[in-house]
Amino acid sequence: MVLEEIDGLAVEDKESMSGLCANQISEIGSSSSNETHSIEADEDGAEITCFSENVRDVALHFQIIRLQKQIYAWIGCNSAKFGHLYAAAFTRPNNTVSITSILGGSSDNTGSSIARRLVLKTGLNIVLACNIPKNSPMLEADAELILVKKLISLGYTRAKPQLYPALK
């Protein structure tokens, strides 16, 4: 069963879609234009979006996978390396955001702060892979801004959870 045809290629399953996005990222990594490739899989409800942006003379590559109750996002800087992997989610009883490092060291917290803020802005669980250089706060801020704008444009944000709805 063919889910979608992109650039003459028929995409049939998730492995093909992930590989396709990775191939497109490597192809467009050197270009200065903002190209977006989005693939939607109706069977599982997962949607994969890949795009690149040039910011401060650096190529930032993004991949967003929207699942039913969470978002997986990858931010690559100048290459298709995976980087550190973080998971963030609201925790009970007071709806604070908890973050954990799944892969990578704890000394580099570039992606953890982005993951925390994405949970606050989207209201969804976030799994974030990030290989932005450690000492680049402006690049980190730009990457986060681009990612948040894309999530909003795709409609992936939800209303913030209300801490005390009875007080209104």
GROMACS .gro file of N, CA and C in nm:
model
  504
    1MET      N    1   0.084  -0.119   0.000
    1MET     CA    2   0.000   0.000   0.000
    1MET      C    3   0.088   0.124   0.000
    2VAL      N    4   0.071   0.211  -0.094
    2VAL     CA    5   0.150   0.333  -0.104
    2VAL      C    6   0.081   0.443  -0.025
    3LEU      N    7   0.154   0.501   0.073
    3LEU     CA    8   0.097   0.608   0.153
    3LEU      C    9   0.104   0.742   0.082
    4GLU      N   10   0.217   0.769   0.018
    4GLU     CA   11   0.232   0.898  -0.048
    4GLU      C   12   0.347   0.889  -0.147
    5GLU      N   13   0.342   0.973  -0.248
    5GLU     CA   14   0.450   0.978  -0.345
    5GLU      C   15   0.520   1.112  -0.333
    6ILE      N   16   0.653   1.107  -0.315
    6ILE     CA   17   0.732   1.229  -0.302
    6ILE      C   18   0.847   1.223  -0.399
    7ASP      N   19   0.861   1.326  -0.479
    7ASP     CA   20   0.969   1.333  -0.578
    7ASP      C   21   0.979   1.205  -0.660
    8GLY      N   22   0.865   1.145  -0.694
    8GLY     CA   23   0.865   1.026  -0.778
    8GLY      C   24   0.891   0.898  -0.702
    9LEU      N   25   0.910   0.903  -0.569
    9LEU     CA   26   0.936   0.784  -0.490
    9LEU      C   27   0.809   0.746  -0.413
   10ALA      N   28   0.770   0.621  -0.422
   10ALA     CA   29   0.653   0.575  -0.347
   10ALA      C   30   0.700   0.533  -0.209
   11VAL      N   31   0.640   0.589  -0.106
   11VAL     CA   32   0.677   0.558   0.032
   11VAL      C   33   0.574   0.462   0.087
   12GLU      N   34   0.620   0.346   0.138
   12GLU     CA   35   0.527   0.243   0.180
   12GLU      C   36   0.522   0.220   0.330
   13ASP      N   37   0.630   0.239   0.404
   13ASP     CA   38   0.627   0.212   0.548
   13ASP      C   39   0.709   0.314   0.623
   14LYS      N   40   0.707   0.305   0.759
   14LYS     CA   41   0.774   0.405   0.842
   14LYS      C   42   0.925   0.405   0.823
   15GLU      N   43   0.986   0.285   0.808
   15GLU     CA   44   1.131   0.282   0.789
   15GLU      C   45   1.168   0.357   0.661
   16SER      N   46   1.091   0.338   0.557
   16SER     CA   47   1.117   0.410   0.432
   16SER      C   48   1.100   0.559   0.451
   17MET      N   49   0.999   0.599   0.528
   17MET     CA   50   0.975   0.741   0.550
   17MET      C   51   1.090   0.803   0.628
   18SER      N   52   1.138   0.735   0.733
   18SER     CA   53   1.248   0.788   0.812
   18SER      C   54   1.373   0.800   0.727
   19GLY      N   55   1.400   0.697   0.646
   19GLY     CA   56   1.516   0.702   0.559
   19GLY      C   57   1.503   0.811   0.455
   20LEU      N   58   1.383   0.830   0.404
   20LEU     CA   59   1.358   0.934   0.304
   20LEU      C   60   1.387   1.071   0.362
   21CYS      N   61   1.338   1.095   0.483
   21CYS     CA   62   1.365   1.225   0.547
   21CYS      C   63   1.514   1.244   0.567
   22ALA      N   64   1.585   1.141   0.611
   22ALA     CA   65   1.729   1.153   0.632
   22ALA      C   66   1.800   1.182   0.501
   23ASN      N   67   1.758   1.116   0.393
   23ASN     CA   68   1.818   1.141   0.262
   23ASN      C   69   1.791   1.283   0.216
   24GLN      N   70   1.669   1.332   0.237
   24GLN     CA   71   1.636   1.467   0.195
   24GLN      C   72   1.714   1.569   0.276
   25ILE      N   73   1.734   1.543   0.405
   25ILE     CA   74   1.812   1.635   0.488
   25ILE      C   75   1.955   1.643   0.438
   26SER      N   76   2.014   1.528   0.404
   26SER     CA   77   2.151   1.532   0.355
   26SER      C   78   2.160   1.602   0.220
   27GLU      N   79   2.056   1.591   0.139
   27GLU     CA   80   2.057   1.657   0.009
   27GLU      C   81   2.040   1.808   0.021
   28ILE      N   82   1.955   1.853   0.111
   28ILE     CA   83   1.927   1.996   0.119
   28ILE      C   84   2.012   2.067   0.222
   29GLY      N   85   2.101   1.995   0.288
   29GLY     CA   86   2.183   2.055   0.392
   29GLY      C   87   2.270   2.168   0.342
   30SER      N   88   2.311   2.164   0.218
   30SER     CA   89   2.400   2.269   0.168
   30SER      C   90   2.325   2.384   0.102
   31SER      N   91   2.196   2.372   0.085
   31SER     CA   92   2.121   2.478   0.019
   31SER      C   93   2.085   2.587   0.118
   32SER      N   94   2.057   2.706   0.067
   32SER     CA   95   2.022   2.817   0.154
   32SER      C   96   1.871   2.839   0.161
   33SER      N   97   1.796   2.765   0.084
   33SER     CA   98   1.651   2.784   0.086
   33SER      C   99   1.589   2.702   0.198
   34ASN      N  100   1.467   2.739   0.233
   34ASN     CA  101   1.394   2.668   0.337
   34ASN      C  102   1.300   2.570   0.269
   35GLU      N  103   1.338   2.443   0.266
   35GLU     CA  104   1.257   2.342   0.202
   35GLU      C  105   1.189   2.258   0.309
   36THR      N  106   1.063   2.229   0.291
   36THR     CA  107   0.989   2.149   0.387
   36THR      C  108   0.935   2.026   0.318
   37HIS      N  109   0.954   1.912   0.380
   37HIS     CA  110   0.899   1.787   0.330
   37HIS      C  111   0.817   1.726   0.441
   38SER      N  112   0.691   1.702   0.415
   38SER     CA  113   0.603   1.646   0.517
   38SER      C  114   0.539   1.520   0.463
   39ILE      N  115   0.538   1.417   0.544
   39ILE     CA  116   0.479   1.290   0.506
   39ILE      C  117   0.382   1.251   0.616
   40GLU      N  118   0.261   1.214   0.579
   40GLU     CA  119   0.163   1.174   0.680
   40GLU      C  120   0.127   1.028   0.661
   41ALA      N  121   0.132   0.952   0.769
   41ALA     CA  122   0.092   0.812   0.766
   41ALA      C  123  -0.040   0.798   0.841
   42ASP      N  124  -0.145   0.766   0.771
   42ASP     CA  125  -0.278   0.760   0.831
   42ASP      C  126  -0.300   0.639   0.920
   43GLU      N  127  -0.235   0.527   0.891
   43GLU     CA  128  -0.260   0.403   0.965
   43GLU      C  129  -0.231   0.417   1.114
   44ASP      N  130  -0.116   0.469   1.149
   44ASP     CA  131  -0.076   0.480   1.289
   44ASP      C  132  -0.100   0.619   1.346
   45GLY      N  133  -0.139   0.711   1.263
   45GLY     CA  134  -0.160   0.848   1.310
   45GLY      C  135  -0.031   0.924   1.329
   46ALA      N  136   0.080   0.875   1.278
   46ALA     CA  137   0.209   0.943   1.291
   46ALA      C  138   0.232   1.032   1.170
   47GLU      N  139   0.285   1.150   1.194
   47GLU     CA  140   0.319   1.242   1.086
   47GLU      C  141   0.465   1.282   1.100
   48ILE      N  142   0.539   1.275   0.991
   48ILE     CA  143   0.681   1.307   0.992
   48ILE      C  144   0.704   1.430   0.907
   49THR      N  145   0.773   1.528   0.963
   49THR     CA  146   0.805   1.651   0.893
   49THR      C  147   0.955   1.675   0.901
   50CYS      N  148   1.018   1.702   0.789
   50CYS     CA  149   1.161   1.731   0.784
   50CYS      C  150   1.182   1.864   0.713
   51PHE      N  151   1.272   1.947   0.767
   51PHE     CA  152   1.304   2.073   0.701
   51PHE      C  153   1.439   2.123   0.749
   52SER      N  154   1.494   2.220   0.678
   52SER     CA  155   1.624   2.279   0.711
   52SER      C  156   1.614   2.430   0.707
   53GLU      N  157   1.694   2.496   0.787
   53GLU     CA  158   1.702   2.642   0.790
   53GLU      C  159   1.849   2.681   0.803
   54ASN      N  160   1.888   2.788   0.739
   54ASN     CA  161   2.021   2.844   0.758
   54ASN      C  162   2.012   2.962   0.852
   55VAL      N  163   2.082   2.954   0.966
   55VAL     CA  164   2.080   3.056   1.069
   55VAL      C  165   2.223   3.084   1.111
   56ARG      N  166   2.262   3.211   1.109
   56ARG     CA  167   2.396   3.252   1.152
   56ARG      C  168   2.505   3.171   1.081
   57ASP      N  169   2.490   3.152   0.952
   57ASP     CA  170   2.584   3.077   0.869
   57ASP      C  171   2.599   2.931   0.911
   58VAL      N  172   2.497   2.877   0.973
   58VAL     CA  173   2.496   2.737   1.017
   58VAL      C  174   2.370   2.672   0.963
   59ALA      N  175   2.384   2.552   0.910
   59ALA     CA  176   2.268   2.477   0.862
   59ALA      C  177   2.206   2.400   0.978
   60LEU      N  178   2.081   2.431   1.009
   60LEU     CA  179   2.007   2.358   1.111
   60LEU      C  180   1.907   2.267   1.041
   61HIS      N  181   1.908   2.141   1.077
   61HIS     CA  182   1.817   2.043   1.019
   61HIS      C  183   1.720   1.997   1.128
   62PHE      N  184   1.594   1.979   1.090
   62PHE     CA  185   1.491   1.942   1.185
   62PHE      C  186   1.412   1.823   1.132
   63GLN      N  187   1.374   1.735   1.224
   63GLN     CA  188   1.279   1.628   1.193
   63GLN      C  189   1.180   1.624   1.309
   64ILE      N  190   1.052   1.626   1.277
   64ILE     CA  191   0.946   1.622   1.378
   64ILE      C  192   0.859   1.501   1.348
   65ILE      N  193   0.841   1.416   1.448
   65ILE     CA  194   0.751   1.302   1.435
   65ILE      C  195   0.641   1.322   1.538
   66ARG      N  196   0.520   1.339   1.489
   66ARG     CA  197   0.404   1.361   1.577
   66ARG      C  198   0.335   1.228   1.597
   67LEU      N  199   0.333   1.183   1.721
   67LEU     CA  200   0.260   1.062   1.758
   67LEU      C  201   0.132   1.105   1.828
   68GLN      N  202   0.056   1.010   1.879
   68GLN     CA  203  -0.075   1.044   1.933
   68GLN      C  204  -0.068   1.142   2.051
   69LYS      N  205   0.019   1.116   2.150
   69LYS     CA  206   0.024   1.201   2.269
   69LYS      C  207   0.163   1.255   2.296
   70GLN      N  208   0.251   1.250   2.197
   70GLN     CA  209   0.385   1.302   2.218
   70GLN      C  210   0.447   1.344   2.085
   71ILE      N  211   0.555   1.417   2.097
   71ILE     CA  212   0.629   1.464   1.980
   71ILE      C  213   0.774   1.423   1.996
   72TYR      N  214   0.830   1.366   1.890
   72TYR     CA  215   0.973   1.340   1.884
   72TYR      C  216   1.030   1.445   1.790
   73ALA      N  217   1.133   1.514   1.834
   73ALA     CA  218   1.197   1.615   1.749
   73ALA      C  219   1.347   1.593   1.749
   74TRP      N  220   1.408   1.616   1.634
   74TRP     CA  221   1.553   1.608   1.620
   74TRP      C  222   1.602   1.740   1.562
   75ILE      N  223   1.707   1.795   1.622
   75ILE     CA  224   1.771   1.916   1.571
   75ILE      C  225   1.915   1.881   1.542
   76GLY      N  226   1.955   1.895   1.416
   76GLY     CA  227   2.092   1.868   1.376
   76GLY      C  228   2.160   1.996   1.334
   77CYS      N  229   2.285   2.012   1.372
   77CYS     CA  230   2.361   2.132   1.341
   77CYS      C  231   2.476   2.097   1.248
   78ASN      N  232   2.467   2.139   1.122
   78ASN     CA  233   2.570   2.118   1.019
   78ASN      C  234   2.593   1.972   0.980
   79SER      N  235   2.526   1.878   1.042
   79SER     CA  236   2.543   1.738   1.006
   79SER      C  237   2.420   1.660   1.048
   80ALA      N  238   2.417   1.534   1.011
   80ALA     CA  239   2.303   1.449   1.046
   80ALA      C  240   2.336   1.361   1.167
   81LYS      N  241   2.419   1.410   1.258
   81LYS     CA  242   2.450   1.335   1.380
   81LYS      C  243   2.333   1.340   1.475
   82PHE      N  244   2.316   1.232   1.551
   82PHE     CA  245   2.201   1.220   1.640
   82PHE      C  246   2.211   1.313   1.761
   83GLY      N  247   2.322   1.317   1.829
   83GLY     CA  248   2.339   1.403   1.946
   83GLY      C  249   2.281   1.341   2.072
   84HIS      N  250   2.259   1.424   2.172
   84HIS     CA  251   2.204   1.379   2.300
   84HIS      C  252   2.052   1.364   2.287
   85LEU      N  253   1.997   1.271   2.366
   85LEU     CA  254   1.853   1.243   2.361
   85LEU      C  255   1.792   1.271   2.498
   86TYR      N  256   1.688   1.353   2.500
   86TYR     CA  257   1.621   1.392   2.624
   86TYR      C  258   1.472   1.361   2.614
   87ALA      N  259   1.412   1.331   2.730
   87ALA     CA  260   1.267   1.313   2.739
   87ALA      C  261   1.215   1.409   2.845
   88ALA      N  262   1.104   1.475   2.816
   88ALA     CA  263   1.046   1.571   2.910
   88ALA      C  264   0.894   1.555   2.909
   89ALA      N  265   0.834   1.571   3.027
   89ALA     CA  266   0.689   1.557   3.040
   89ALA      C  267   0.642   1.626   3.167
   90PHE      N  268   0.513   1.661   3.169
   90PHE     CA  269   0.451   1.711   3.291
   90PHE      C  270   0.443   1.597   3.392
   91THR      N  271   0.468   1.626   3.519
   91THR     CA  272   0.457   1.526   3.624
   91THR      C  273   0.357   1.572   3.728
   92ARG      N  274   0.301   1.477   3.799
   92ARG     CA  275   0.203   1.507   3.903
   92ARG      C  276   0.274   1.521   4.036
   93PRO      N  277   0.221   1.583   4.133
   93PRO     CA  278   0.086   1.636   4.148
   93PRO      C  279   0.072   1.781   4.107
   94ASN      N  280   0.182   1.852   4.083
   94ASN     CA  281   0.170   1.996   4.059
   94ASN      C  282   0.207   2.040   3.918
   95ASN      N  283   0.205   1.947   3.823
   95ASN     CA  284   0.228   1.978   3.682
   95ASN      C  285   0.360   2.049   3.654
   96THR      N  286   0.466   2.012   3.725
   96THR     CA  287   0.598   2.063   3.690
   96THR      C  288   0.653   1.976   3.577
   97VAL      N  289   0.752   2.027   3.506
   97VAL     CA  290   0.811   1.952   3.395
   97VAL      C  291   0.934   1.877   3.446
   98SER      N  292   0.938   1.748   3.420
   98SER     CA  293   1.054   1.666   3.453
   98SER      C  294   1.127   1.631   3.325
   99ILE      N  295   1.261   1.635   3.331
   99ILE     CA  296   1.344   1.607   3.214
   99ILE      C  297   1.446   1.501   3.253
  100THR      N  298   1.474   1.411   3.161
  100THR     CA  299   1.580   1.313   3.184
  100THR      C  300   1.663   1.299   3.058
  101SER      N  301   1.790   1.270   3.076
  101SER     CA  302   1.880   1.245   2.964
  101SER      C  303   1.879   1.095   2.937
  102ILE      N  304   1.837   1.056   2.818
  102ILE     CA  305   1.830   0.915   2.782
  102ILE      C  306   1.962   0.869   2.721
  103LEU      N  307   2.018   0.950   2.633
  103LEU     CA  308   2.148   0.922   2.572
  103LEU      C  309   2.235   1.046   2.581
  104GLY      N  310   2.359   1.028   2.616
  104GLY     CA  311   2.450   1.142   2.625
  104GLY      C  312   2.480   1.178   2.768
  105GLY      N  313   2.579   1.262   2.784
  105GLY     CA  314   2.622   1.301   2.918
  105GLY      C  315   2.534   1.408   2.979
  106SER      N  316   2.547   1.423   3.110
  106SER     CA  317   2.468   1.523   3.181
  106SER      C  318   2.535   1.660   3.181
  107SER      N  319   2.661   1.668   3.139
  107SER     CA  320   2.731   1.797   3.141
  107SER      C  321   2.681   1.891   3.032
  108ASP      N  322   2.632   1.837   2.922
  108ASP     CA  323   2.581   1.919   2.812
  108ASP      C  324   2.429   1.923   2.822
  109ASN      N  325   2.375   2.036   2.867
  109ASN     CA  326   2.230   2.045   2.887
  109ASN      C  327   2.161   2.131   2.782
  110THR      N  328   2.222   2.146   2.666
  110THR     CA  329   2.164   2.228   2.559
  110THR      C  330   2.024   2.181   2.523
  111GLY      N  331   2.007   2.054   2.496
  111GLY     CA  332   1.878   2.002   2.456
  111GLY      C  333   1.777   1.991   2.568
  112SER      N  334   1.824   1.974   2.691
  112SER     CA  335   1.730   1.957   2.802
  112SER      C  336   1.648   2.083   2.827
  113SER      N  337   1.710   2.198   2.814
  113SER     CA  338   1.634   2.322   2.834
  113SER      C  339   1.533   2.345   2.722
  114ILE      N  340   1.570   2.308   2.600
  114ILE     CA  341   1.476   2.319   2.488
  114ILE      C  342   1.358   2.224   2.510
  115ALA      N  343   1.387   2.100   2.551
  115ALA     CA  344   1.281   2.001   2.574
  115ALA      C  345   1.185   2.049   2.683
  116ARG      N  346   1.238   2.106   2.790
  116ARG     CA  347   1.154   2.156   2.899
  116ARG      C  348   1.058   2.265   2.849
  117ARG      N  349   1.112   2.361   2.775
  117ARG     CA  350   1.028   2.470   2.726
  117ARG      C  351   0.927   2.422   2.621
  118LEU      N  352   0.963   2.322   2.541
  118LEU     CA  353   0.868   2.267   2.443
  118LEU      C  354   0.749   2.202   2.512
  119VAL      N  355   0.773   2.134   2.624
  119VAL     CA  356   0.662   2.075   2.699
  119VAL      C  357   0.570   2.185   2.749
  120LEU      N  358   0.628   2.292   2.802
  120LEU     CA  359   0.547   2.403   2.853
  120LEU      C  360   0.467   2.469   2.741
  121LYS      N  361   0.524   2.479   2.622
  121LYS     CA  362   0.457   2.548   2.511
  121LYS      C  363   0.355   2.460   2.438
  122THR      N  364   0.380   2.329   2.434
  122THR     CA  365   0.290   2.241   2.358
  122THR      C  366   0.191   2.166   2.445
  123GLY      N  367   0.225   2.142   2.571
  123GLY     CA  368   0.139   2.062   2.657
  123GLY      C  369   0.150   1.913   2.630
  124LEU      N  370   0.246   1.872   2.547
  124LEU     CA  371   0.265   1.732   2.511
  124LEU      C  372   0.396   1.679   2.567
  125ASN      N  373   0.409   1.546   2.575
  125ASN     CA  374   0.537   1.485   2.610
  125ASN      C  375   0.632   1.506   2.493
  126ILE      N  376   0.759   1.533   2.524
  126ILE     CA  377   0.858   1.562   2.421
  126ILE      C  378   0.977   1.468   2.435
  127VAL      N  379   1.020   1.411   2.324
  127VAL     CA  380   1.147   1.340   2.316
  127VAL      C  381   1.229   1.419   2.216
  128LEU      N  382   1.345   1.469   2.260
  128LEU     CA  383   1.424   1.560   2.177
  128LEU      C  384   1.567   1.509   2.164
  129ALA      N  385   1.612   1.495   2.041
  129ALA     CA  386   1.752   1.466   2.011
  129ALA      C  387   1.813   1.595   1.958
  130CYS      N  388   1.931   1.629   2.008
  130CYS     CA  389   1.988   1.760   1.975
  130CYS      C  390   2.139   1.751   1.969
  131ASN      N  391   2.200   1.804   1.863
  131ASN     CA  392   2.345   1.810   1.858
  131ASN      C  393   2.395   1.952   1.833
  132ILE      N  394   2.329   2.049   1.893
  132ILE     CA  395   2.375   2.189   1.886
  132ILE      C  396   2.499   2.201   1.973
  133PRO      N  397   2.602   2.273   1.928
  133PRO     CA  398   2.723   2.289   2.009
  133PRO      C  399   2.694   2.347   2.146
  134LYS      N  400   2.771   2.303   2.244
  134LYS     CA  401   2.747   2.336   2.384
  134LYS      C  402   2.752   2.486   2.412
  135ASN      N  403   2.845   2.558   2.355
  135ASN     CA  404   2.865   2.699   2.386
  135ASN      C  405   2.807   2.791   2.279
  136SER      N  406   2.685   2.762   2.236
  136SER     CA  407   2.619   2.843   2.133
  136SER      C  408   2.478   2.880   2.178
  137PRO      N  409   2.464   2.968   2.277
  137PRO     CA  410   2.330   2.999   2.328
  137PRO      C  411   2.241   3.069   2.225
  138MET      N  412   2.298   3.152   2.139
  138MET     CA  413   2.216   3.220   2.038
  138MET      C  414   2.165   3.121   1.933
  139LEU      N  415   2.249   3.027   1.895
  139LEU     CA  416   2.208   2.924   1.800
  139LEU      C  417   2.100   2.835   1.862
  140GLU      N  418   2.115   2.804   1.990
  140GLU     CA  419   2.014   2.725   2.062
  140GLU      C  420   1.880   2.798   2.064
  141ALA      N  421   1.884   2.927   2.094
  141ALA     CA  422   1.760   3.007   2.098
  141ALA      C  423   1.695   3.014   1.960
  142ASP      N  424   1.777   3.033   1.856
  142ASP     CA  425   1.723   3.038   1.720
  142ASP      C  426   1.660   2.904   1.680
  143ALA      N  427   1.728   2.794   1.713
  143ALA     CA  428   1.675   2.662   1.679
  143ALA      C  429   1.543   2.636   1.750
  144GLU      N  430   1.536   2.675   1.877
  144GLU     CA  431   1.412   2.657   1.952
  144GLU      C  432   1.299   2.740   1.892
  145LEU      N  433   1.328   2.864   1.856
  145LEU     CA  434   1.227   2.952   1.798
  145LEU      C  435   1.174   2.895   1.666
  146ILE      N  436   1.264   2.847   1.582
  146ILE     CA  437   1.224   2.788   1.454
  146ILE      C  438   1.136   2.665   1.477
  147LEU      N  439   1.177   2.581   1.572
  147LEU     CA  440   1.102   2.459   1.601
  147LEU      C  441   0.963   2.491   1.657
  148VAL      N  442   0.954   2.586   1.748
  148VAL     CA  443   0.825   2.624   1.806
  148VAL      C  444   0.733   2.682   1.699
  149LYS      N  445   0.786   2.769   1.613
  149LYS     CA  446   0.704   2.825   1.505
  149LYS      C  447   0.651   2.716   1.413
  150LYS      N  448   0.735   2.617   1.384
  150LYS     CA  449   0.692   2.507   1.297
  150LYS      C  450   0.585   2.423   1.366
  151LEU      N  451   0.603   2.395   1.496
  151LEU     CA  452   0.503   2.318   1.570
  151LEU      C  453   0.369   2.391   1.572
  152ILE      N  454   0.373   2.522   1.589
  152ILE     CA  455   0.249   2.601   1.589
  152ILE      C  456   0.184   2.598   1.450
  153SER      N  457   0.265   2.614   1.345
  153SER     CA  458   0.209   2.614   1.209
  153SER      C  459   0.150   2.479   1.171
  154LEU      N  460   0.204   2.371   1.229
  154LEU     CA  461   0.151   2.237   1.202
  154LEU      C  462   0.031   2.203   1.291
  155GLY      N  463   0.002   2.289   1.388
  155GLY     CA  464  -0.111   2.267   1.478
  155GLY      C  465  -0.084   2.165   1.586
  156TYR      N  466   0.041   2.151   1.627
  156TYR     CA  467   0.078   2.050   1.726
  156TYR      C  468   0.076   2.101   1.869
  157THR      N  469   0.028   2.220   1.892
  157THR     CA  470   0.024   2.272   2.028
  157THR      C  471  -0.114   2.248   2.087
  158ARG      N  472  -0.116   2.233   2.217
  158ARG     CA  473  -0.242   2.215   2.289
  158ARG      C  474  -0.252   2.324   2.394
  159ALA      N  475  -0.369   2.341   2.448
  159ALA     CA  476  -0.388   2.438   2.555
  159ALA      C  477  -0.307   2.394   2.677
  160LYS      N  478  -0.253   2.493   2.749
  160LYS     CA  479  -0.175   2.462   2.868
  160LYS      C  480  -0.266   2.399   2.974
  161PRO      N  481  -0.214   2.303   3.051
  161PRO     CA  482  -0.296   2.246   3.156
  161PRO      C  483  -0.324   2.349   3.264
  162GLN      N  484  -0.445   2.349   3.314
  162GLN     CA  485  -0.481   2.445   3.417
  162GLN      C  486  -0.451   2.386   3.554
  163LEU      N  487  -0.376   2.460   3.635
  163LEU     CA  488  -0.341   2.412   3.767
  163LEU      C  489  -0.461   2.413   3.861
  164TYR      N  490  -0.537   2.522   3.859
  164TYR     CA  491  -0.650   2.537   3.949
  164TYR      C  492  -0.772   2.587   3.872
  165PRO      N  493  -0.838   2.499   3.796
  165PRO     CA  494  -0.951   2.544   3.714
  165PRO      C  495  -1.069   2.594   3.796
  166ALA      N  496  -1.082   2.552   3.922
  166ALA     CA  497  -1.196   2.592   4.005
  166ALA      C  498  -1.186   2.737   4.050
  167LEU      N  499  -1.068   2.798   4.040
  167LEU     CA  500  -1.049   2.935   4.086
  167LEU      C  501  -1.096   3.039   3.986
  168LYS      N  502  -1.131   3.001   3.867
  168LYS     CA  503  -1.172   3.098   3.765
  168LYS      C  504  -1.310   3.147   3.784
   0.00000   0.00000   0.00000
